[in-house]
Amino acid sequence: MKRNSVLRLTCAGLLCALAVVGSLISFPVFGSKCAPVQHMVNVICALLLGPAWGVGVAFLASLLRNLLGLGSLLAFPGSMCGALLCGLIYSKTKKLLPTLIGEVFGTGVIGGLLAYPIAVAFMGVSAANVGFYAYIVPFLISTAGGSIIAGLLAAALQKNGALTGMQKNLARE
């Protein structure tokens, strides 16, 4: 039991570090910093650890990115909504494609809509100048890229059996 907990915590820490370091690969789109590596990490968390761990990793990575000046406050709703939705979908279906779609919808649409009140309330964005849907397109661009990368990585891991092995090692006992 203790070994399993340590493995899960270690995996979460490594994925969080990957998301933070991966945020160095980002590009600005309409005032948000798009970091596709975060979305790849969300999907991998869903496959290996589940929705609760995925949300925790997304929150901690967003917090660290903000503290290090590598992200914006908009990282929170985007990454956390995507991690939760794709984690829930994978836990119910155990299928990769719906999980990827969940990440894209959770981050792109739900996270994009939740980013608007955060931008208005905390980032000085004028509600009169920005539509409530303004963050959907940049979030969709970012999450689509990260989901494609995650899909390719997960498919390769599935093909050689490594994904199943990792899932068994990280499973709750």
PDB file of C-alpha atoms in Angstrom, residues 58-131:
ATOM      1  CA  ALA A  58      -3.098  20.824 -13.077  1.00  0.00           C
ATOM      2  CA  PHE A  59      -3.628  23.122 -10.074  1.00  0.00           C
ATOM      3  CA  LEU A  60      -0.073  22.751  -8.794  1.00  0.00           C
ATOM      4  CA  ALA A  61       1.429  23.197 -12.271  1.00  0.00           C
ATOM      5  CA  SER A  62      -0.687  26.331 -12.822  1.00  0.00           C
ATOM      6  CA  LEU A  63       0.345  27.691  -9.439  1.00  0.00           C
ATOM      7  CA  LEU A  64       4.048  27.065 -10.089  1.00  0.00           C
ATOM      8  CA  ARG A  65       3.816  28.511 -13.608  1.00  0.00           C
ATOM      9  CA  ASN A  66       2.272  31.689 -12.186  1.00  0.00           C
ATOM     10  CA  LEU A  67       4.808  31.951  -9.371  1.00  0.00           C
ATOM     11  CA  LEU A  68       7.633  31.561 -11.892  1.00  0.00           C
ATOM     12  CA  GLY A  69       6.112  34.057 -14.335  1.00  0.00           C
ATOM     13  CA  LEU A  70       5.565  31.369 -16.966  1.00  0.00           C
ATOM     14  CA  GLY A  71       1.777  31.524 -17.080  1.00  0.00           C
ATOM     15  CA  SER A  72      -1.250  33.650 -16.362  1.00  0.00           C
ATOM     16  CA  LEU A  73      -4.249  33.272 -14.073  1.00  0.00           C
ATOM     17  CA  LEU A  74      -6.068  31.808 -17.048  1.00  0.00           C
ATOM     18  CA  ALA A  75      -3.991  28.650 -16.604  1.00  0.00           C
ATOM     19  CA  PHE A  76      -6.185  27.595 -13.679  1.00  0.00           C
ATOM     20  CA  PRO A  77      -9.609  27.229 -15.311  1.00  0.00           C
ATOM     21  CA  GLY A  78      -8.248  25.837 -18.554  1.00  0.00           C
ATOM     22  CA  SER A  79      -5.988  23.151 -17.188  1.00  0.00           C
ATOM     23  CA  MET A  80      -8.168  22.117 -14.256  1.00  0.00           C
ATOM     24  CA  CYS A  81     -11.423  21.801 -16.245  1.00  0.00           C
ATOM     25  CA  GLY A  82      -9.685  19.788 -18.938  1.00  0.00           C
ATOM     26  CA  ALA A  83      -7.982  17.512 -16.413  1.00  0.00           C
ATOM     27  CA  LEU A  84     -11.236  16.862 -14.568  1.00  0.00           C
ATOM     28  CA  LEU A  85     -13.330  16.138 -17.640  1.00  0.00           C
ATOM     29  CA  CYS A  86     -10.818  13.919 -19.415  1.00  0.00           C
ATOM     30  CA  GLY A  87     -10.095  12.077 -16.148  1.00  0.00           C
ATOM     31  CA  LEU A  88     -13.801  11.421 -15.535  1.00  0.00           C
ATOM     32  CA  ILE A  89     -14.332  10.278 -19.110  1.00  0.00           C
ATOM     33  CA  TYR A  90     -11.368   7.888 -19.024  1.00  0.00           C
ATOM     34  CA  SER A  91     -12.427   6.463 -15.667  1.00  0.00           C
ATOM     35  CA  LYS A  92     -15.861   5.654 -17.156  1.00  0.00           C
ATOM     36  CA  THR A  93     -14.934   4.540 -20.699  1.00  0.00           C
ATOM     37  CA  LYS A  94     -11.278   3.404 -20.570  1.00  0.00           C
ATOM     38  CA  LYS A  95     -11.008   4.649 -24.167  1.00  0.00           C
ATOM     39  CA  LEU A  96      -8.437   7.085 -25.516  1.00  0.00           C
ATOM     40  CA  LEU A  97     -10.440   9.007 -28.134  1.00  0.00           C
ATOM     41  CA  PRO A  98     -13.275  10.087 -25.805  1.00  0.00           C
ATOM     42  CA  THR A  99     -10.622  11.061 -23.246  1.00  0.00           C
ATOM     43  CA  LEU A 100      -8.896  13.313 -25.784  1.00  0.00           C
ATOM     44  CA  ILE A 101     -12.223  14.857 -26.775  1.00  0.00           C
ATOM     45  CA  GLY A 102     -12.967  15.430 -23.083  1.00  0.00           C
ATOM     46  CA  GLU A 103      -9.683  17.283 -22.671  1.00  0.00           C
ATOM     47  CA  VAL A 104     -10.402  19.488 -25.674  1.00  0.00           C
ATOM     48  CA  PHE A 105     -13.976  20.245 -24.599  1.00  0.00           C
ATOM     49  CA  GLY A 106     -13.097  20.692 -20.914  1.00  0.00           C
ATOM     50  CA  THR A 107     -10.242  23.066 -21.583  1.00  0.00           C
ATOM     51  CA  GLY A 108     -11.380  24.720 -24.789  1.00  0.00           C
ATOM     52  CA  VAL A 109     -15.033  25.322 -24.075  1.00  0.00           C
ATOM     53  CA  ILE A 110     -15.617  25.047 -20.316  1.00  0.00           C
ATOM     54  CA  GLY A 111     -12.211  26.466 -19.328  1.00  0.00           C
ATOM     55  CA  GLY A 112     -12.478  29.125 -22.029  1.00  0.00           C
ATOM     56  CA  LEU A 113     -15.831  30.293 -20.686  1.00  0.00           C
ATOM     57  CA  LEU A 114     -14.599  30.270 -17.069  1.00  0.00           C
ATOM     58  CA  ALA A 115     -11.527  32.292 -18.060  1.00  0.00           C
ATOM     59  CA  TYR A 116     -13.668  35.316 -18.951  1.00  0.00           C
ATOM     60  CA  PRO A 117     -14.801  36.231 -15.404  1.00  0.00           C
ATOM     61  CA  ILE A 118     -11.266  35.641 -14.111  1.00  0.00           C
ATOM     62  CA  ALA A 119      -9.800  37.941 -16.769  1.00  0.00           C
ATOM     63  CA  VAL A 120     -12.374  40.640 -16.006  1.00  0.00           C
ATOM     64  CA  ALA A 121     -12.153  40.371 -12.207  1.00  0.00           C
ATOM     65  CA  PHE A 122      -8.414  39.877 -11.687  1.00  0.00           C
ATOM     66  CA  MET A 123      -6.520  40.811 -14.845  1.00  0.00           C
ATOM     67  CA  GLY A 124      -7.981  44.212 -15.652  1.00  0.00           C
ATOM     68  CA  VAL A 125      -9.637  43.102 -18.873  1.00  0.00           C
ATOM     69  CA  SER A 126     -12.534  45.359 -19.805  1.00  0.00           C
ATOM     70  CA  ALA A 127     -15.814  43.470 -20.051  1.00  0.00           C
ATOM     71  CA  ALA A 128     -16.964  45.951 -22.682  1.00  0.00           C
ATOM     72  CA  ASN A 129     -14.016  45.163 -24.963  1.00  0.00           C
ATOM     73  CA  VAL A 130     -13.972  41.355 -24.719  1.00  0.00           C
ATOM     74  CA  GLY A 131     -16.781  38.898 -25.394  1.00  0.00           C
TER      75      GLY A 131
END
